[in-house]
mmCIF file of C-alpha atoms and ligand atoms in Angstrom:
data_model
loop_
_atom_site.group_PDB
_atom_site.id
_atom_site.type_symbol
_atom_site.label_atom_id
_atom_site.label_comp_id
_atom_site.label_asym_id
_atom_site.label_seq_id
_atom_site.Cartn_x
_atom_site.Cartn_y
_atom_site.Cartn_z
ATOM 1 C CA MET A 1 141.476 130.276 19.536
ATOM 2 C CA LYS A 2 140.040 129.446 15.977
ATOM 3 C CA LEU A 3 141.489 131.559 13.200
ATOM 4 C CA ASN A 4 139.158 131.750 9.660
ATOM 5 C CA ILE A 5 141.437 133.088 7.373
ATOM 6 C CA ALA A 6 140.644 133.569 3.334
ATOM 7 C CA CYS A 7 144.105 133.184 1.210
ATOM 8 C CA ILE A 8 144.516 135.253 -1.930
ATOM 9 C CA GLU A 9 147.497 134.020 -3.235
ATOM 10 C CA GLY A 10 147.253 135.522 -6.452
ATOM 11 C CA ASP A 11 149.832 135.957 -9.241
ATOM 12 C CA GLY A 12 153.518 136.677 -9.459
ATOM 13 C CA ILE A 13 155.654 135.758 -6.442
ATOM 14 C CA GLY A 14 152.269 135.628 -4.702
ATOM 15 C CA PRO A 15 151.987 131.830 -3.918
ATOM 16 C CA GLU A 16 155.308 131.472 -3.047
ATOM 17 C CA ILE A 17 155.644 134.211 -0.357
ATOM 18 C CA VAL A 18 151.860 133.036 1.254
ATOM 19 C CA THR A 19 153.245 129.457 1.575
ATOM 20 C CA GLU A 20 155.723 131.101 3.719
ATOM 21 C CA ALA A 21 153.411 133.136 5.612
ATOM 22 C CA LYS A 22 150.901 130.316 6.114
ATOM 23 C CA LYS A 23 154.187 128.210 7.566
ATOM 24 C CA ILE A 24 154.790 131.162 9.864
ATOM 25 C CA LEU A 25 151.028 131.654 10.784
ATOM 26 C CA ASP A 26 151.210 127.848 11.152
ATOM 27 C CA LYS A 27 154.151 127.042 13.788
ATOM 28 C CA VAL A 28 152.726 130.370 15.516
ATOM 29 C CA ALA A 29 149.264 128.377 15.895
ATOM 30 C CA GLU A 30 151.133 125.389 16.886
ATOM 31 C CA VAL A 31 153.615 127.024 19.579
ATOM 32 C CA TYR A 32 150.727 128.927 21.250
ATOM 33 C CA GLY A 33 147.692 126.661 20.682
ATOM 34 C CA HIS A 34 145.405 128.139 18.411
ATOM 35 C CA GLU A 35 144.062 126.673 15.265
ATOM 36 C CA ILE A 36 143.860 127.863 11.970
ATOM 37 C CA VAL A 37 141.760 127.154 9.246
ATOM 38 C CA TYR A 38 142.484 128.506 5.484
ATOM 39 C CA THR A 39 139.866 129.091 2.524
ATOM 40 C CA ASN A 40 141.606 129.596 -0.571
ATOM 41 C CA VAL A 41 140.368 132.573 -2.727
ATOM 42 C CA LEU A 42 140.854 133.658 -6.551
ATOM 43 C CA MET A 43 141.525 137.055 -7.083
ATOM 44 C CA GLY A 44 143.310 138.654 -9.627
ATOM 45 C CA GLY A 45 145.347 137.199 -13.145
ATOM 46 C CA ALA A 46 144.534 133.556 -11.278
ATOM 47 C CA SER A 47 140.287 134.650 -11.005
ATOM 48 C CA ILE A 48 140.750 135.898 -14.740
ATOM 49 C CA ASP A 49 142.018 132.232 -15.840
ATOM 50 C CA VAL A 50 139.094 130.220 -14.227
ATOM 51 C CA HIS A 51 136.339 132.557 -14.168
ATOM 52 C CA GLY A 52 137.243 135.229 -16.753
ATOM 53 C CA VAL A 53 137.013 138.092 -14.381
ATOM 54 C CA PRO A 54 139.117 139.110 -11.392
ATOM 55 C CA LEU A 55 137.019 139.215 -8.370
ATOM 56 C CA THR A 56 133.954 137.073 -8.510
ATOM 57 C CA GLU A 57 130.927 137.709 -5.729
ATOM 58 C CA GLU A 58 131.997 134.317 -4.574
ATOM 59 C CA ALA A 59 135.508 135.184 -3.940
ATOM 60 C CA VAL A 60 133.845 138.401 -1.774
ATOM 61 C CA ASN A 61 131.898 136.125 -0.068
ATOM 62 C CA ALA A 62 134.089 133.925 0.843
ATOM 63 C CA ALA A 63 136.547 136.840 2.261
ATOM 64 C CA LYS A 64 133.662 138.239 4.083
ATOM 65 C CA ALA A 65 133.095 134.854 5.520
ATOM 66 C CA ALA A 66 136.922 134.954 7.028
ATOM 67 C CA ASP A 67 137.956 136.650 10.089
ATOM 68 C CA ALA A 68 141.090 138.164 7.941
ATOM 69 C CA VAL A 69 142.161 137.890 4.081
ATOM 70 C CA LEU A 70 146.190 137.255 4.126
ATOM 71 C CA MET A 71 146.892 137.963 0.273
ATOM 72 C CA GLY A 72 150.060 138.087 -1.678
ATOM 73 C CA SER A 73 150.351 139.908 -4.470
ATOM 74 C CA ILE A 74 148.339 140.228 -8.157
ATOM 75 C CA GLY A 75 149.110 141.374 -11.513
ATOM 76 C CA GLY A 76 151.507 140.482 -14.012
ATOM 77 C CA ASP A 77 153.881 141.906 -16.900
ATOM 78 C CA THR A 78 151.843 145.119 -18.091
ATOM 79 C CA THR A 79 153.505 144.610 -21.455
ATOM 80 C CA THR A 80 153.546 140.822 -22.245
ATOM 81 C CA SER A 81 150.681 139.542 -19.826
ATOM 82 C CA PRO A 82 147.523 138.868 -22.057
ATOM 83 C CA TRP A 83 145.663 140.091 -18.819
ATOM 84 C CA TYR A 84 146.413 143.665 -19.832
ATOM 85 C CA LYS A 85 144.622 142.988 -23.220
ATOM 86 C CA LEU A 86 141.414 143.250 -21.362
ATOM 87 C CA PRO A 87 139.420 146.527 -20.845
ATOM 88 C CA PRO A 88 140.833 148.031 -17.344
ATOM 89 C CA GLU A 89 137.855 146.972 -15.343
ATOM 90 C CA LEU A 90 138.653 143.390 -16.046
ATOM 91 C CA ARG A 91 142.534 143.421 -15.460
ATOM 92 C CA PRO A 92 144.421 141.780 -12.082
ATOM 93 C CA GLU A 93 144.280 145.171 -10.248
ATOM 94 C CA ALA A 94 140.686 145.734 -10.871
ATOM 95 C CA GLY A 95 139.744 142.965 -8.273
ATOM 96 C CA LEU A 96 141.975 144.436 -5.526
ATOM 97 C CA LEU A 97 140.375 147.652 -6.048
ATOM 98 C CA GLY A 98 137.130 145.627 -6.056
ATOM 99 C CA ILE A 99 137.784 143.778 -2.872
ATOM 100 C CA ARG A 100 139.219 146.677 -0.777
ATOM 101 C CA LYS A 101 135.771 148.448 -1.907
ATOM 102 C CA ALA A 102 133.514 145.550 -1.265
ATOM 103 C CA LEU A 103 134.792 145.318 1.958
ATOM 104 C CA ASN A 104 134.757 148.752 2.911
ATOM 105 C CA LEU A 105 138.666 148.451 3.670
ATOM 106 C CA PHE A 106 139.398 152.121 4.036
ATOM 107 C CA ALA A 107 142.156 152.031 6.314
ATOM 108 C CA ASN A 108 145.784 151.095 4.783
ATOM 109 C CA LEU A 109 148.224 150.989 7.529
ATOM 110 C CA ARG A 110 151.906 150.723 5.821
ATOM 111 C CA PRO A 111 154.398 150.857 8.489
ATOM 112 C CA ALA A 112 158.002 151.774 7.424
ATOM 113 C CA VAL A 113 160.766 150.693 9.999
ATOM 114 C CA LEU A 114 164.709 150.635 9.529
ATOM 115 C CA TYR A 115 165.966 147.852 10.975
ATOM 116 C CA GLU A 116 169.179 148.373 12.692
ATOM 117 C CA GLU A 117 170.673 145.094 11.208
ATOM 118 C CA LEU A 118 169.594 146.457 7.169
ATOM 119 C CA SER A 119 171.017 150.064 7.395
ATOM 120 C CA ASP A 120 173.610 148.633 4.977
ATOM 121 C CA ALA A 121 170.937 147.999 2.092
ATOM 122 C CA CYS A 122 169.147 151.591 3.091
ATOM 123 C CA PRO A 123 170.327 153.820 -0.044
ATOM 124 C CA LEU A 124 170.416 157.302 2.204
ATOM 125 C CA LYS A 125 173.549 158.472 3.363
ATOM 126 C CA LYS A 126 174.662 157.045 6.456
ATOM 127 C CA GLU A 127 174.617 160.355 8.418
ATOM 128 C CA ILE A 128 170.986 160.430 8.030
ATOM 129 C CA SER A 129 169.923 156.294 8.200
ATOM 130 C CA SER A 130 172.021 156.179 11.457
ATOM 131 C CA ALA A 131 169.112 158.462 13.087
ATOM 132 C CA GLY A 132 166.817 155.309 12.498
ATOM 133 C CA PHE A 133 163.339 155.586 11.528
ATOM 134 C CA ASP A 134 159.592 154.333 12.114
ATOM 135 C CA MET A 135 156.531 155.378 10.779
ATOM 136 C CA MET A 136 153.253 154.478 9.887
ATOM 137 C CA ILE A 137 151.610 155.470 6.677
ATOM 138 C CA MET A 138 148.145 155.746 7.369
ATOM 139 C CA ARG A 139 146.467 155.864 3.654
ATOM 140 C CA GLU A 140 142.727 156.144 3.041
ATOM 141 C CA LEU A 141 142.029 153.506 0.582
ATOM 142 C CA THR A 142 138.484 153.322 -0.352
ATOM 143 C CA GLY A 143 138.170 157.388 -2.056
ATOM 144 C CA GLY A 144 140.040 159.711 -3.671
ATOM 145 C CA LEU A 145 141.435 159.565 -7.448
ATOM 146 C CA TYR A 146 140.919 155.698 -7.354
ATOM 147 C CA PHE A 147 137.171 155.651 -6.850
ATOM 148 C CA GLY A 148 136.268 158.719 -8.644
ATOM 149 C CA GLU A 149 134.262 159.024 -11.607
ATOM 150 C CA ARG A 150 136.408 158.182 -14.898
ATOM 151 C CA TYR A 151 136.041 157.986 -18.522
ATOM 152 C CA THR A 152 137.846 158.697 -21.368
ATOM 153 C CA THR A 153 136.397 160.540 -24.507
ATOM 154 C CA GLU A 154 137.126 161.910 -27.537
ATOM 155 C CA GLU A 155 136.072 166.173 -28.247
ATOM 156 C CA ASN A 156 136.361 167.393 -31.708
ATOM 157 C CA GLY A 157 138.670 164.703 -32.908
ATOM 158 C CA ILE A 158 141.024 165.396 -29.460
ATOM 159 C CA ARG A 159 141.161 162.583 -27.187
ATOM 160 C CA LYS A 160 140.430 163.052 -23.716
ATOM 161 C CA ALA A 161 140.785 161.285 -20.163
ATOM 162 C CA VAL A 162 139.043 162.351 -16.755
ATOM 163 C CA ASP A 163 139.883 161.222 -13.571
ATOM 164 C CA THR A 164 138.081 162.635 -10.384
ATOM 165 C CA LEU A 165 139.711 163.099 -6.927
ATOM 166 C CA THR A 166 136.404 163.305 -4.423
ATOM 167 C CA TYR A 167 136.529 163.163 -1.187
ATOM 168 C CA ASP A 168 133.452 164.043 1.758
ATOM 169 C CA GLU A 169 133.907 164.717 5.196
ATOM 170 C CA ASN A 170 132.957 161.302 6.685
ATOM 171 C CA GLU A 171 135.293 159.735 4.178
ATOM 172 C CA ILE A 172 137.928 162.104 5.806
ATOM 173 C CA ARG A 173 137.150 162.122 9.469
ATOM 174 C CA ARG A 174 137.062 158.096 9.492
ATOM 175 C CA ILE A 175 140.633 157.930 8.609
ATOM 176 C CA ALA A 176 141.577 161.126 10.560
ATOM 177 C CA VAL A 177 140.211 159.204 13.304
ATOM 178 C CA LYS A 178 141.732 156.101 12.668
ATOM 179 C CA GLY A 179 145.383 157.955 12.073
ATOM 180 C CA PHE A 180 144.880 159.584 15.473
ATOM 181 C CA ASP A 181 144.056 156.547 17.702
ATOM 182 C CA ILE A 182 147.108 154.726 16.259
ATOM 183 C CA ALA A 183 149.546 157.981 17.096
ATOM 184 C CA MET A 184 148.010 157.458 20.438
ATOM 185 C CA LYS A 185 149.764 153.952 20.682
ATOM 186 C CA ARG A 186 152.933 155.531 19.244
ATOM 187 C CA LYS A 187 154.966 158.780 19.573
ATOM 188 C CA LYS A 188 151.709 160.853 19.492
ATOM 189 C CA LYS A 189 152.586 162.810 16.278
ATOM 190 C CA VAL A 190 150.293 162.980 13.620
ATOM 191 C CA THR A 191 151.401 164.814 9.811
ATOM 192 C CA SER A 192 148.891 165.044 7.592
ATOM 193 C CA VAL A 193 150.083 165.273 4.239
ATOM 194 C CA ASP A 194 147.765 167.247 1.265
ATOM 195 C CA LYS A 195 148.049 169.700 -1.477
ATOM 196 C CA ALA A 196 146.082 172.154 -0.002
ATOM 197 C CA ASN A 197 148.071 174.983 -1.947
ATOM 198 C CA VAL A 198 146.239 173.497 -5.023
ATOM 199 C CA LEU A 199 143.644 171.077 -4.594
ATOM 200 C CA ASP A 200 139.941 171.860 -3.121
ATOM 201 C CA SER A 201 139.559 167.978 -1.833
ATOM 202 C CA SER A 202 142.946 168.952 0.383
ATOM 203 C CA ARG A 203 141.481 172.055 1.719
ATOM 204 C CA LEU A 204 138.626 170.016 3.228
ATOM 205 C CA TRP A 205 140.941 167.341 4.210
ATOM 206 C CA ARG A 206 142.724 170.134 5.928
ATOM 207 C CA LYS A 207 139.764 171.132 7.959
ATOM 208 C CA VAL A 208 138.594 167.607 8.903
ATOM 209 C CA VAL A 209 141.745 166.463 10.171
ATOM 210 C CA GLU A 210 142.205 170.073 12.209
ATOM 211 C CA GLU A 211 138.323 168.698 13.617
ATOM 212 C CA VAL A 212 139.366 165.751 14.389
ATOM 213 C CA ALA A 213 142.589 166.667 16.048
ATOM 214 C CA ALA A 214 140.452 168.844 18.643
ATOM 215 C CA ASP A 215 139.457 165.049 19.933
ATOM 216 C CA TYR A 216 143.289 164.390 21.063
ATOM 217 C CA PRO A 217 144.949 167.121 22.686
ATOM 218 C CA GLU A 218 147.595 164.997 23.302
ATOM 219 C CA VAL A 219 148.692 164.483 19.781
ATOM 220 C CA THR A 220 150.546 166.835 18.134
ATOM 221 C CA LEU A 221 149.501 167.587 14.431
ATOM 222 C CA GLU A 222 151.575 169.111 11.583
ATOM 223 C CA HIS A 223 150.238 169.563 7.774
ATOM 224 C CA MET A 224 152.966 168.966 5.168
ATOM 225 C CA LEU A 225 152.285 169.363 1.424
ATOM 226 C CA VAL A 226 152.868 166.039 -0.195
ATOM 227 C CA ASP A 227 155.692 167.539 -2.643
ATOM 228 C CA ASN A 228 157.429 168.368 0.553
ATOM 229 C CA CYS A 229 156.713 165.173 1.926
ATOM 230 C CA ALA A 230 158.456 163.402 -0.517
ATOM 231 C CA MET A 231 161.641 165.422 -0.135
ATOM 232 C CA GLN A 232 161.415 165.219 3.882
ATOM 233 C CA LEU A 233 160.863 161.274 3.393
ATOM 234 C CA VAL A 234 165.002 161.192 1.905
ATOM 235 C CA LYS A 235 165.916 164.240 4.103
ATOM 236 C CA ASN A 236 165.045 163.513 7.263
ATOM 237 C CA PRO A 237 162.790 160.250 7.673
ATOM 238 C CA ALA A 238 163.316 160.307 11.579
ATOM 239 C CA GLN A 239 161.017 163.262 11.948
ATOM 240 C CA PHE A 240 157.591 160.782 11.113
ATOM 241 C CA ASP A 241 155.390 158.937 13.635
ATOM 242 C CA VAL A 242 152.014 158.681 11.734
ATOM 243 C CA ILE A 243 151.563 159.921 8.231
ATOM 244 C CA LEU A 244 148.071 160.325 7.354
ATOM 245 C CA THR A 245 147.241 160.911 3.758
ATOM 246 C CA GLU A 246 144.700 160.131 1.023
ATOM 247 C CA ASN A 247 144.909 157.299 -1.483
ATOM 248 C CA MET A 248 147.100 158.702 -4.395
ATOM 249 C CA PHE A 249 149.305 160.456 -2.575
ATOM 250 C CA GLY A 250 149.463 157.120 0.080
ATOM 251 C CA ASP A 251 150.141 154.888 -2.992
ATOM 252 C CA ILE A 252 152.922 156.950 -3.742
ATOM 253 C CA LEU A 253 154.787 157.721 -0.623
ATOM 254 C CA SER A 254 154.688 154.123 0.484
ATOM 255 C CA ASP A 255 156.817 153.287 -1.988
ATOM 256 C CA GLU A 256 159.029 155.523 -1.502
ATOM 257 C CA ALA A 257 159.072 155.039 2.432
ATOM 258 C CA SER A 258 159.546 151.193 1.692
ATOM 259 C CA MET A 259 162.771 151.853 -0.604
ATOM 260 C CA ILE A 260 164.271 153.691 2.368
ATOM 261 C CA THR A 261 163.980 150.349 5.001
ATOM 262 C CA GLY A 262 166.250 149.001 2.177
ATOM 263 C CA SER A 263 163.833 147.287 -0.053
ATOM 264 C CA ILE A 264 159.961 146.978 -0.659
ATOM 265 C CA GLY A 265 160.331 143.307 0.028
ATOM 266 C CA MET A 266 160.159 144.078 3.910
ATOM 267 C CA LEU A 267 157.170 146.896 4.144
ATOM 268 C CA ALA A 268 154.212 144.712 5.148
ATOM 269 C CA SER A 269 150.245 146.033 4.894
ATOM 270 C CA ALA A 270 146.993 146.230 6.618
ATOM 271 C CA SER A 271 143.902 147.389 5.658
ATOM 272 C CA LEU A 272 141.184 147.400 7.838
ATOM 273 C CA ASN A 273 137.764 148.701 7.981
ATOM 274 C CA ASP A 274 135.284 149.669 11.181
ATOM 275 C CA SER A 275 135.462 146.258 12.585
ATOM 276 C CA LYS A 276 138.281 144.023 13.510
ATOM 277 C CA PHE A 277 138.345 142.320 10.009
ATOM 278 C CA GLY A 278 141.148 143.172 7.458
ATOM 279 C CA LEU A 279 143.210 142.613 4.338
ATOM 280 C CA TYR A 280 146.635 141.849 4.655
ATOM 281 C CA GLU A 281 149.312 142.347 2.266
ATOM 282 C CA PRO A 282 152.721 143.063 1.305
ATOM 283 C CA SER A 283 152.799 146.505 -0.261
ATOM 284 C CA HIS A 284 154.770 145.290 -2.862
ATOM 285 C CA GLY A 285 153.630 144.121 -6.285
ATOM 286 C CA SER A 286 153.643 140.667 -7.877
ATOM 287 C CA ALA A 287 157.117 140.858 -9.424
ATOM 288 C CA PRO A 288 156.499 138.527 -12.293
ATOM 289 C CA ASP A 289 160.174 138.677 -13.353
ATOM 290 C CA ILE A 290 161.396 136.667 -10.470
ATOM 291 C CA ALA A 291 158.099 134.637 -10.177
ATOM 292 C CA GLY A 292 159.061 130.701 -9.722
ATOM 293 C CA LYS A 293 162.525 131.373 -8.907
ATOM 294 C CA GLY A 294 162.174 131.103 -5.089
ATOM 295 C CA ILE A 295 164.384 134.242 -4.877
ATOM 296 C CA ALA A 296 161.481 136.273 -3.219
ATOM 297 C CA ASN A 297 161.478 138.059 -0.253
ATOM 298 C CA PRO A 298 158.777 136.802 2.243
ATOM 299 C CA ILE A 299 159.406 139.129 5.253
ATOM 300 C CA ALA A 300 156.786 141.881 4.079
ATOM 301 C CA THR A 301 154.260 139.114 3.308
ATOM 302 C CA ILE A 302 155.096 137.498 7.181
ATOM 303 C CA LEU A 303 155.235 140.716 8.725
ATOM 304 C CA SER A 304 151.811 141.779 7.513
ATOM 305 C CA ALA A 305 150.703 137.774 8.644
ATOM 306 C CA ALA A 306 151.924 139.619 12.099
ATOM 307 C CA MET A 307 149.599 142.582 11.844
ATOM 308 C CA MET A 308 146.932 140.323 11.246
ATOM 309 C CA LEU A 309 147.493 138.539 14.627
ATOM 310 C CA ARG A 310 148.085 141.850 16.254
ATOM 311 C CA TYR A 311 145.285 143.910 14.345
ATOM 312 C CA THR A 312 142.440 141.135 13.801
ATOM 313 C CA PHE A 313 142.818 138.680 16.610
ATOM 314 C CA ASP A 314 144.443 140.929 19.171
ATOM 315 C CA LEU A 315 147.395 138.116 19.742
ATOM 316 C CA ASP A 316 150.174 140.589 19.966
ATOM 317 C CA LYS A 317 152.370 138.279 21.888
ATOM 318 C CA GLU A 318 152.278 135.995 19.173
ATOM 319 C CA ALA A 319 152.683 138.932 16.993
ATOM 320 C CA ASP A 320 155.258 140.175 18.698
ATOM 321 C CA ALA A 321 157.146 136.574 18.478
ATOM 322 C CA VAL A 322 156.909 136.980 14.643
ATOM 323 C CA GLU A 323 158.385 140.591 14.475
ATOM 324 C CA ASN A 324 161.185 139.424 16.911
ATOM 325 C CA ALA A 325 161.843 136.344 14.350
ATOM 326 C CA VAL A 326 162.464 138.754 11.596
ATOM 327 C CA LYS A 327 164.757 140.838 13.778
ATOM 328 C CA THR A 328 166.576 137.779 14.812
ATOM 329 C CA ILE A 329 167.287 136.102 11.618
ATOM 330 C CA LEU A 330 168.552 139.431 10.442
ATOM 331 C CA ARG A 331 170.764 139.860 13.232
ATOM 332 C CA LYS A 332 172.026 136.306 12.260
ATOM 333 C CA GLY A 333 172.906 137.881 8.498
ATOM 334 C CA TYR A 334 170.248 135.686 6.674
ATOM 335 C CA ARG A 335 169.399 137.707 3.446
ATOM 336 C CA THR A 336 167.135 137.369 0.579
ATOM 337 C CA ILE A 337 168.834 138.873 -2.844
ATOM 338 C CA ASP A 338 167.023 142.009 -2.516
ATOM 339 C CA ILE A 339 168.767 143.149 0.908
ATOM 340 C CA MET A 340 171.555 140.951 0.158
ATOM 341 C CA SER A 341 175.137 143.007 1.537
ATOM 342 C CA GLU A 342 178.650 141.667 2.236
ATOM 343 C CA GLY A 343 179.396 139.275 4.849
ATOM 344 C CA CYS A 344 175.730 137.658 4.870
ATOM 345 C CA THR A 345 174.432 134.551 4.086
ATOM 346 C CA GLN A 346 172.627 134.463 1.011
ATOM 347 C CA VAL A 347 168.674 132.698 1.338
ATOM 348 C CA GLY A 348 165.962 132.004 -1.171
ATOM 349 C CA CYS A 349 162.192 132.570 -0.225
ATOM 350 C CA LYS A 350 161.612 128.810 1.150
ATOM 351 C CA GLU A 351 164.856 128.829 3.510
ATOM 352 C CA MET A 352 163.794 132.614 4.675
ATOM 353 C CA GLY A 353 160.293 130.777 6.009
ATOM 354 C CA ASP A 354 162.252 127.688 7.401
ATOM 355 C CA LEU A 355 164.375 129.693 9.211
ATOM 356 C CA LEU A 356 161.764 132.403 10.679
ATOM 357 C CA ALA A 357 159.721 129.843 11.473
ATOM 358 C CA ASP A 358 162.739 128.153 13.649
ATOM 359 C CA GLU A 359 162.943 130.867 15.792
ATOM 360 C CA ILE A 360 159.393 130.931 16.986
ATOM 361 C CA ASN A 361 159.136 128.553 19.797
HETATM 362 C C1 LIG B 401 149.195 149.102 -3.617
HETATM 363 C C2 LIG B 401 149.318 148.815 -5.404
HETATM 364 C C3 LIG B 401 147.808 149.001 -5.661
HETATM 365 C C4 LIG B 401 147.389 150.481 -5.299
HETATM 366 C C5 LIG B 401 147.805 148.574 -7.354
HETATM 367 C C6 LIG B 401 148.262 146.865 -7.456
HETATM 368 C C7 LIG B 401 146.548 148.982 -7.707
HETATM 369 O O1 LIG B 401 150.144 149.791 -5.804
HETATM 370 O O2 LIG B 401 148.378 148.501 -3.016
HETATM 371 O O3 LIG B 401 149.779 150.262 -3.489
HETATM 372 O O4 LIG B 401 147.541 151.229 -6.269
HETATM 373 O O5 LIG B 401 146.768 150.682 -4.412
HETATM 374 MG MG1 LIG B 402 151.336 151.492 -4.745
#
């Protein structure tokens, strides 16, 4: 099979982790007989430095021309980087939001799994972490507060800022359908997370999710308020299968979920539209403080590449091989610094990539 992949290395640790993910994809291609063509695409700070904007039309077109996009991370240190002296619409993050919108990537899948081998890195109490957990956060990605009307103004000498949270029923329905479809392939439970005790957008969310649920009689649906969900994630994470939620809640809850897996360096993500096309990126940021030091954990990006093999290319066997390599290497005791624990062998970003590539054969 020929795999046409656009690569956005991005900023900070982005180039390092994408290099390791490509190493893994190349090994998969070699072992399973595929051909990969990569096209490099600039986005975020890297694009600002060259073009003065975080995302160009050419970049969007190059991404559209590929089957899938593999991304590292974008952004810099918000207090020191010159990118953050620019107006908000010209900063690195605007490039990421722009490409999500331009490619209609409304469904963001963020799997949070506690690997047995990493239970020591899990900050939860033993009696909670010992139950393990395996959840999929399904985050709406192109609506809500992120894309509603936004402005800053001054009224009678008082500064005022407005952000708007809007959803229409179609936006809610299509993400709900994706959530239930995924649940059918898992433990058949959907927890829809909202703030329906306060927000109108959440009350509509709840109604539409219930309408969709009617088409999935095998799936158990429960509603949970977002504040309670934040609490339940640390109290009893094993209860979750699919968490279905809007953009902002999903942003926050997925960081929380990643931390209880031991490190945000482990959490992959896929952002999908209505076709097979997807953008695959780790859920973590560009970690400018450790960029270039060779110590970043490439696993989230590598697991994102595995999601690409599974969701865009339907290469389940190949995806399994990558995921199993991660488990094996963890079992053998290799760790990057973020997940290091006593008795393990600490390795850098490149070494971790090499070890994983060796496991695929
Ligand atoms: C994420 C990130 C982005 C988001 C930022 C970088 C705009 O936090 O992918 O979770 O908020 O969506
Ligand atoms: Mg986030």
